[in-house]
Amino acid sequence: MTRHTDDDGDAGESNEATESSDGGYEGPTPGVPESGRDEQPSVFVPDEGEAAETDATAGDRAATDGGVESASAGADSTELDPDAYDPVDVFPGGDLDLREGADSCYKCTSCDTSCPVAEVDDEFPGPKFQGPEQWRLKRKDDHDIDESITSCSNCMRCDDACPSGVPLSQMHNEARGQFVERQMEKLSVEYIRNRVLANYRTSASLASMFPRTASFAMNFGPARWAMEKVMGIPKERDFPEFATETFREWWKARGGAQVENPDKRVAYFHGCYSNYNTPEVGKALVSVYEHFGYEVMVPPQKCSGTPMFANGMLKDARRHAETNVENLVEAIADGADVIASCTSCSLSLRQEYPELFDLHGIDDVAEHTFEALEYLRIHEDLEEALDEAGGLDDERAFAYHAPCHARNQGLSRQAVETFRDVDGVKMEDVGDSCSGISGTYGWKEEKYEKSMEIGAEMFEHMEDAEGEVGMTECPTCAMQMEHGTGYEIEHPLQLLEDALGA
Amino acid sequence: MDRQVDVVVVGGGSTGCGVVRDLARRGLDAVLVEKGNLTHGTTGRMHGLLHSGGRYAVSDQKSAEECIEENRVLRDIAAHCVEETGGMFVKRPEDSEEYFQEKLEGCKACNIPAEVIDGEEARRREPYLARDVEKAIALPDGAIDPFRLCVSNAADAREHGARIETHAPVTDVLVEDGEVVGVEIEHETGPGKRVHREPGTTEEIRARHVVNATGAWAGNVGEMAGVDVEVRPSKGVMTVMNTRQVDTVINRCRPKGDADIIVPHETACILGTTDEEVDDPEDYPEEDWEVDLMIETLSELVPALEDARTLRSFWGVRPLYEPPGTGTEDPTDITRDYFLLDHGDRDDLPGMTTIVGGKLTTYRMMAESISDHVCETLGHEATCDTAEAPLPGSEDPARMEELMDEFGLRSPVARRSGQRLGSRADDVLDEYNPNPIVCNCESVTRAEVQDAVDDAGSDLNAVRLRTRASMGNCQGGFCTHRIASELAEEYPEPVVRDAEDELYQERWKGQRHALWGEQLSQAMLNHLLHATTMNRDGDPANLDGEVDFGAFDAGADAPGADGSGGDTGTAAADGGRASDDAATDGGRASDDAATDGGR
Ligand SMILES: Cc1cc2nc3c(=O)[nH]c(=O)nc-3n(C[C@H](O)[C@H](O)[C@H](O)COP(=O)(O)OP(=O)(O)OC[C@H]3O[C@@H](n4cnc5c(N)ncnc54)[C@H](O)[C@@H]3O)c2cc1C
Ligand code: SF4
Ligand code: SF4
């Protein structure tokens, strides 16, 4: 079967038909070009060919630079082997059959004891039920998933806790997707609220066209009232501020990459938050990486899907994933590795993508993706570089919180270890509790109190720590840390930029 | 005990339960006696296939026709015991095309609705089927739960005045003046439901007729009456997988052979089987090669089986019978038909009839024909209505959605409870609020366990069969104690402990044949939980001597706490903790410690 590639590298929404393949998928095709798609028929619920998003992203195209020239997408991908197909993909309608994952569970309950939601929410039955037990009880034609799945915040701690490799978060994500798809009232306020929260990128890209008004309007006045009353977004939460210049605008204005180096290339997956809200994190990343002689590419991209997974909006996530995978595969073909400054984005590309979607090149993307600090620690002698730079002039102390999703990638100690010996930096780890926000979880009125209850331990430890500045890799953890303590929160890359004098 | 009943039915398998229901509904005064639980024999150790008749469509068309007829009846009267899975006979490239055609024609000849589908369609229906499966015949096979089926038959019989006695083996058949007049039974723990530690009694039940429905054991009961019944028991293995790789019954389309069928059953899949003649239905070798053969051969149809988790294996013995002098060599060639032996005609011993052979799918039809025969012998006029009257639980479809809302159950729990209880769900679930889950793997709630306890006494294996509690992937490791605790309100502690041990042992038995991979991890974890965390192997309450509670209460400062008293032995048993610790924690009398350490 032939696979043709769009040569303009466009991340946009061209509406070509995918040829219907032997599996018999004849449904309408999602509005994406084909090079990010697979020869296999769509494995998830067929996309109803929803109207392409209003193209606030059109402006991104001009920013497609950083050396993405060739479009030999997926050149190093393994060819698809028709015998290696995975029956997991083929419940009716394309749902995944994850019953077999229950084989690994021996019911030790470690997952339940490390679930932050189960700890504060008596109604939540916990990951063991939610995952292996519920899946094992499933039959092909059962479509009812217990509603409690919507209480899981997708922090993925259970994944980390399981000694036996049960694919818990995959099970939760898939069940949540099926629940939302089949059982949630599509016009309910909850559905719309969740969909708005999940599609943060759309709201954010609109807001960032008028950043000041948007920050103001979302936090005050009638809009605010409407959000709380109509949509169930808790009044206690302040919407994040939108930057006056997005990261991509800045990148374009500066003329893209300042360093060219075919031997050391990275493709930066900035995600939504450091584009629209904290471009300073993205800028710090660029300056640190250029300091070490990397050529930074900033491929076209959409949301990583993290908030969509947590809200069961798998169709939305898949659509965005198609664009992301397509563009990242191209960058990889040009010799780049993918780096992200948000630990949830990197986790999503590494774990959730291949677990939930079957897109061409998705495994290559997963394999080539790293968290930004992790990547430097692997490839550069950071210790020596920091030593040579001589540390900070004015002493600073930080209260560091490791995001759950960093923990899942084995990165929970990286910030502390990196800065441990840097003069003038004092970094205290505030412990291994969950911040409680888990992306969009804490943004729901009915979950607000639970979210704060989960976060209480972290808040307390932050107050106890010497530093008055918080530090974390995750933007939503940062919001929660700020919300609970009033501290300013920084990203380790910003400190690294300072400490290196980059 | 001089009262004479109309009929004693011996054997509480599908046949016996079916017979006693039929007789009771016809107005006869009947007693069922069974040496173990209901389904203790072959019925509790079969494959759970509700035959469409497809398996016999070539070799034994009479059986095939009976199967499809009864298949339709059971979907109706036993809806809550049946899962309408559908079935397929799949053909691999190396399987004979000629046989495939013969099978298809056979199905048509026997009125079995059959449809040929290509490999792609077969895999669309069952995605785990091997890629090289060429085509398949789809037909209405189903899955049937033998436990629920027997229990419902017995319950209906009881409602119609029958008496059901389990754990009551027949020890003698009473013959007077050349005629069978009743049986002698031994109540292991007294009459009525079984309660551990109740003293045993014996009883003579006099009856106008005795029905011997003891399947593979029919020869033994025959012997007690002095007649010869040549049953040729043939064993077959079944291997239970942890999850359902298929939701349809998958048969291999080739002439008779071992390991050619996968039946989705409740939460699991059951692979089967072999066919080997054995000498003694109680004592035959359970061999590992049989289990290996199941997994290896059936992986040709469903490759995922190779690495999938196996929960346990079990064996059953077919009560094959052939009239004296037939002399068939290979047990797979012996007919699957059933035989009604009127010992009056056959051996000049009136008063007793034996029924052997057949299969579970046709149990009702067998019961009907033997009941006709008994009625005729007794001169009792009544018609049979068992083909129309639904079994208790199958009167109406269960109301799943409502169950969820009404009883606050999470949806998979409500779904499973509804599937198991059928129309009884309301009554059963209504009893308990709150109604916590007792067995997590199979989602069995307290209400369902208590309902079974009402029926089965302290016999937790009977509770298990009724509810499926402890039949999931932990195989009782996490729930035997919780199930046993459900007895605590009604029964004294020693009874509860015995019941717990018995269930735990039974669960272990089948797992011995699955000790690799994940189930080995599970078994180790179970073992450590029970032996170490719960200290069940050294529980002071299980020891004969009095427990010295004073030693616990006095604490670390008590005299002897760090003296020679308990600490040497205890410390060793505890892994060498500091001696003052050991005393606080142990305070065990030194002789206990010694027992413990000496293991
Ligand atoms: C491996 C295997 C797989 C099978 N698969 C299927 C299938 O998928 N579908 C199908 O339709 N059929 C199947 N069968 C056949 C079916 O299981 C049997 O035909 C049926 O269960 C026989 O029931 P029964 O009541 O005649 O015998 P049993 O169930 O054996 O009942 C006899 C009872 O008598 C009791 N008993 C014995 N001695 C005494 C005594 N002295 N006093 C009191 N009680 C006594 C025993 O404890 C036992 O409970 C299978 C059989 C085997 C072996
Ligand atoms: S993802 Fe987090 S909230 Fe969800 S079940 Fe796992 S541990 Fe609990
Ligand atoms: S931690 Fe893993 S093995 Fe243990 S109960 Fe949870 S899913 Fe099962």
PDB file of N, CA and C in Angstrom, chain A residues 44-91:
ATOM      1  N   PHE A  44      -8.979   4.021  16.729  1.00  0.00           N
ATOM      2  CA  PHE A  44      -9.895   4.509  17.743  1.00  0.00           C
ATOM      3  C   PHE A  44     -11.213   4.848  17.070  1.00  0.00           C
ATOM      4  N   VAL A  45     -12.175   5.234  17.889  1.00  0.00           N
ATOM      5  CA  VAL A  45     -13.483   5.581  17.369  1.00  0.00           C
ATOM      6  C   VAL A  45     -13.327   6.461  16.136  1.00  0.00           C
ATOM      7  N   PRO A  46     -13.926   6.087  15.048  1.00  0.00           N
ATOM      8  CA  PRO A  46     -13.739   6.876  13.842  1.00  0.00           C
ATOM      9  C   PRO A  46     -14.119   8.326  14.088  1.00  0.00           C
ATOM     10  N   ASP A  47     -13.284   9.187  13.614  1.00  0.00           N
ATOM     11  CA  ASP A  47     -13.517  10.601  13.786  1.00  0.00           C
ATOM     12  C   ASP A  47     -14.655  11.012  12.863  1.00  0.00           C
ATOM     13  N   GLU A  48     -15.565  11.782  13.381  1.00  0.00           N
ATOM     14  CA  GLU A  48     -16.694  12.137  12.533  1.00  0.00           C
ATOM     15  C   GLU A  48     -16.378  13.276  11.575  1.00  0.00           C
ATOM     16  N   GLY A  49     -15.128  13.459  11.327  1.00  0.00           N
ATOM     17  CA  GLY A  49     -14.757  14.497  10.380  1.00  0.00           C
ATOM     18  C   GLY A  49     -15.222  15.860  10.841  1.00  0.00           C
ATOM     19  N   GLU A  50     -15.042  16.085  12.142  1.00  0.00           N
ATOM     20  CA  GLU A  50     -15.475  17.371  12.672  1.00  0.00           C
ATOM     21  C   GLU A  50     -14.810  18.501  11.901  1.00  0.00           C
ATOM     22  N   ALA A  51     -15.508  19.594  11.858  1.00  0.00           N
ATOM     23  CA  ALA A  51     -14.961  20.740  11.145  1.00  0.00           C
ATOM     24  C   ALA A  51     -13.579  21.048  11.697  1.00  0.00           C
ATOM     25  N   ALA A  52     -12.666  21.336  10.807  1.00  0.00           N
ATOM     26  CA  ALA A  52     -11.326  21.675  11.253  1.00  0.00           C
ATOM     27  C   ALA A  52     -11.397  22.873  12.190  1.00  0.00           C
ATOM     28  N   GLU A  53     -10.516  22.854  13.149  1.00  0.00           N
ATOM     29  CA  GLU A  53     -10.550  23.953  14.112  1.00  0.00           C
ATOM     30  C   GLU A  53     -10.417  25.299  13.425  1.00  0.00           C
ATOM     31  N   THR A  54     -11.001  26.287  14.009  1.00  0.00           N
ATOM     32  CA  THR A  54     -10.802  27.626  13.479  1.00  0.00           C
ATOM     33  C   THR A  54      -9.311  27.876  13.467  1.00  0.00           C
ATOM     34  N   ASP A  55      -8.842  28.358  12.391  1.00  0.00           N
ATOM     35  CA  ASP A  55      -7.421  28.286  12.201  1.00  0.00           C
ATOM     36  C   ASP A  55      -6.634  29.427  12.827  1.00  0.00           C
ATOM     37  N   ALA A  56      -6.657  29.416  14.122  1.00  0.00           N
ATOM     38  CA  ALA A  56      -5.811  30.371  14.829  1.00  0.00           C
ATOM     39  C   ALA A  56      -4.363  29.936  14.694  1.00  0.00           C
ATOM     40  N   THR A  57      -4.170  28.739  14.159  1.00  0.00           N
ATOM     41  CA  THR A  57      -2.823  28.212  14.065  1.00  0.00           C
ATOM     42  C   THR A  57      -2.148  28.614  12.757  1.00  0.00           C
ATOM     43  N   ALA A  58      -2.914  29.235  11.887  1.00  0.00           N
ATOM     44  CA  ALA A  58      -2.348  29.544  10.581  1.00  0.00           C
ATOM     45  C   ALA A  58      -1.064  30.340  10.735  1.00  0.00           C
ATOM     46  N   GLY A  59      -1.067  31.201  11.734  1.00  0.00           N
ATOM     47  CA  GLY A  59       0.110  32.030  11.955  1.00  0.00           C
ATOM     48  C   GLY A  59       1.348  31.223  12.265  1.00  0.00           C
ATOM     49  N   ASP A  60       1.151  30.000  12.748  1.00  0.00           N
ATOM     50  CA  ASP A  60       2.298  29.188  13.142  1.00  0.00           C
ATOM     51  C   ASP A  60       3.166  28.810  11.967  1.00  0.00           C
ATOM     52  N   ARG A  61       2.544  28.773  10.819  1.00  0.00           N
ATOM     53  CA  ARG A  61       3.272  28.178   9.703  1.00  0.00           C
ATOM     54  C   ARG A  61       4.535  28.937   9.364  1.00  0.00           C
ATOM     55  N   ALA A  62       4.382  30.249   9.410  1.00  0.00           N
ATOM     56  CA  ALA A  62       5.550  31.048   9.087  1.00  0.00           C
ATOM     57  C   ALA A  62       6.704  30.712  10.015  1.00  0.00           C
ATOM     58  N   ALA A  63       6.350  30.270  11.193  1.00  0.00           N
ATOM     59  CA  ALA A  63       7.399  29.977  12.156  1.00  0.00           C
ATOM     60  C   ALA A  63       8.029  28.613  11.922  1.00  0.00           C
ATOM     61  N   THR A  64       7.574  27.931  10.929  1.00  0.00           N
ATOM     62  CA  THR A  64       8.176  26.643  10.633  1.00  0.00           C
ATOM     63  C   THR A  64       9.573  26.869  10.077  1.00  0.00           C
ATOM     64  N   ASP A  65      10.482  26.745  10.929  1.00  0.00           N
ATOM     65  CA  ASP A  65      11.841  26.995  10.456  1.00  0.00           C
ATOM     66  C   ASP A  65      12.759  26.068  11.219  1.00  0.00           C
ATOM     67  N   GLY A  66      13.888  26.567  11.624  1.00  0.00           N
ATOM     68  CA  GLY A  66      14.770  25.699  12.392  1.00  0.00           C
ATOM     69  C   GLY A  66      15.229  24.530  11.559  1.00  0.00           C
ATOM     70  N   GLY A  67      15.282  24.714  10.263  1.00  0.00           N
ATOM     71  CA  GLY A  67      15.941  23.705   9.437  1.00  0.00           C
ATOM     72  C   GLY A  67      15.108  22.525   9.037  1.00  0.00           C
ATOM     73  N   VAL A  68      13.795  22.596   9.188  1.00  0.00           N
ATOM     74  CA  VAL A  68      13.006  21.492   8.676  1.00  0.00           C
ATOM     75  C   VAL A  68      12.881  21.649   7.170  1.00  0.00           C
ATOM     76  N   GLU A  69      13.735  21.001   6.447  1.00  0.00           N
ATOM     77  CA  GLU A  69      13.683  21.167   5.001  1.00  0.00           C
ATOM     78  C   GLU A  69      13.122  19.925   4.338  1.00  0.00           C
ATOM     79  N   SER A  70      13.777  18.853   4.608  1.00  0.00           N
ATOM     80  CA  SER A  70      13.327  17.645   3.934  1.00  0.00           C
ATOM     81  C   SER A  70      12.053  17.160   4.600  1.00  0.00           C
ATOM     82  N   ALA A  71      11.262  16.517   3.840  1.00  0.00           N
ATOM     83  CA  ALA A  71      10.031  15.987   4.412  1.00  0.00           C
ATOM     84  C   ALA A  71      10.005  14.475   4.255  1.00  0.00           C
ATOM     85  N   SER A  72      11.135  13.876   4.489  1.00  0.00           N
ATOM     86  CA  SER A  72      11.213  12.419   4.358  1.00  0.00           C
ATOM     87  C   SER A  72      10.645  11.784   5.616  1.00  0.00           C
ATOM     88  N   ALA A  73       9.425  12.085   5.829  1.00  0.00           N
ATOM     89  CA  ALA A  73       8.824  11.695   7.100  1.00  0.00           C
ATOM     90  C   ALA A  73       8.977  10.204   7.368  1.00  0.00           C
ATOM     91  N   GLY A  74       9.395   9.935   8.565  1.00  0.00           N
ATOM     92  CA  GLY A  74       9.433   8.540   8.987  1.00  0.00           C
ATOM     93  C   GLY A  74      10.395   7.687   8.198  1.00  0.00           C
ATOM     94  N   ALA A  75      11.443   8.293   7.630  1.00  0.00           N
ATOM     95  CA  ALA A  75      12.356   7.509   6.816  1.00  0.00           C
ATOM     96  C   ALA A  75      12.960   6.349   7.606  1.00  0.00           C
ATOM     97  N   ASP A  76      13.152   6.576   8.871  1.00  0.00           N
ATOM     98  CA  ASP A  76      13.776   5.498   9.646  1.00  0.00           C
ATOM     99  C   ASP A  76      12.741   4.645  10.397  1.00  0.00           C
ATOM    100  N   SER A  77      11.517   4.833  10.037  1.00  0.00           N
ATOM    101  CA  SER A  77      10.509   4.000  10.689  1.00  0.00           C
ATOM    102  C   SER A  77      10.531   2.603  10.105  1.00  0.00           C
ATOM    103  N   THR A  78      10.241   1.652  10.946  1.00  0.00           N
ATOM    104  CA  THR A  78      10.177   0.304  10.411  1.00  0.00           C
ATOM    105  C   THR A  78       8.923   0.165   9.570  1.00  0.00           C
ATOM    106  N   GLU A  79       9.030  -0.570   8.516  1.00  0.00           N
ATOM    107  CA  GLU A  79       7.856  -0.791   7.676  1.00  0.00           C
ATOM    108  C   GLU A  79       6.835  -1.605   8.452  1.00  0.00           C
ATOM    109  N   LEU A  80       5.590  -1.422   8.139  1.00  0.00           N
ATOM    110  CA  LEU A  80       4.556  -2.151   8.861  1.00  0.00           C
ATOM    111  C   LEU A  80       4.514  -3.606   8.433  1.00  0.00           C
ATOM    112  N   ASP A  81       4.487  -4.443   9.412  1.00  0.00           N
ATOM    113  CA  ASP A  81       4.457  -5.863   9.131  1.00  0.00           C
ATOM    114  C   ASP A  81       3.026  -6.348   9.359  1.00  0.00           C
ATOM    115  N   PRO A  82       2.377  -6.821   8.304  1.00  0.00           N
ATOM    116  CA  PRO A  82       0.963  -7.182   8.466  1.00  0.00           C
ATOM    117  C   PRO A  82       0.756  -8.293   9.489  1.00  0.00           C
ATOM    118  N   ASP A  83       1.783  -9.084   9.759  1.00  0.00           N
ATOM    119  CA  ASP A  83       1.604 -10.162  10.723  1.00  0.00           C
ATOM    120  C   ASP A  83       1.758  -9.690  12.150  1.00  0.00           C
ATOM    121  N   ALA A  84       2.382  -8.541  12.282  1.00  0.00           N
ATOM    122  CA  ALA A  84       2.652  -8.075  13.634  1.00  0.00           C
ATOM    123  C   ALA A  84       1.516  -7.208  14.143  1.00  0.00           C
ATOM    124  N   TYR A  85       0.358  -7.392  13.569  1.00  0.00           N
ATOM    125  CA  TYR A  85      -0.719  -6.505  14.015  1.00  0.00           C
ATOM    126  C   TYR A  85      -1.170  -6.931  15.395  1.00  0.00           C
ATOM    127  N   ASP A  86      -1.711  -5.981  16.061  1.00  0.00           N
ATOM    128  CA  ASP A  86      -1.947  -6.171  17.466  1.00  0.00           C
ATOM    129  C   ASP A  86      -3.449  -6.256  17.717  1.00  0.00           C
ATOM    130  N   PRO A  87      -3.923  -7.419  18.102  1.00  0.00           N
ATOM    131  CA  PRO A  87      -5.371  -7.556  18.219  1.00  0.00           C
ATOM    132  C   PRO A  87      -5.963  -6.655  19.291  1.00  0.00           C
ATOM    133  N   VAL A  88      -5.125  -6.167  20.161  1.00  0.00           N
ATOM    134  CA  VAL A  88      -5.581  -5.232  21.166  1.00  0.00           C
ATOM    135  C   VAL A  88      -6.397  -4.100  20.543  1.00  0.00           C
ATOM    136  N   ASP A  89      -6.101  -3.805  19.267  1.00  0.00           N
ATOM    137  CA  ASP A  89      -6.715  -2.640  18.644  1.00  0.00           C
ATOM    138  C   ASP A  89      -8.130  -2.826  18.133  1.00  0.00           C
ATOM    139  N   VAL A  90      -8.700  -3.993  18.313  1.00  0.00           N
ATOM    140  CA  VAL A  90      -9.847  -4.215  17.472  1.00  0.00           C
ATOM    141  C   VAL A  90     -11.136  -4.629  18.156  1.00  0.00           C
ATOM    142  N   PHE A  91     -11.483  -3.991  19.223  1.00  0.00           N
ATOM    143  CA  PHE A  91     -12.832  -4.107  19.732  1.00  0.00           C
ATOM    144  C   PHE A  91     -13.739  -3.415  18.719  1.00  0.00           C
TER     145      PHE A  91
END
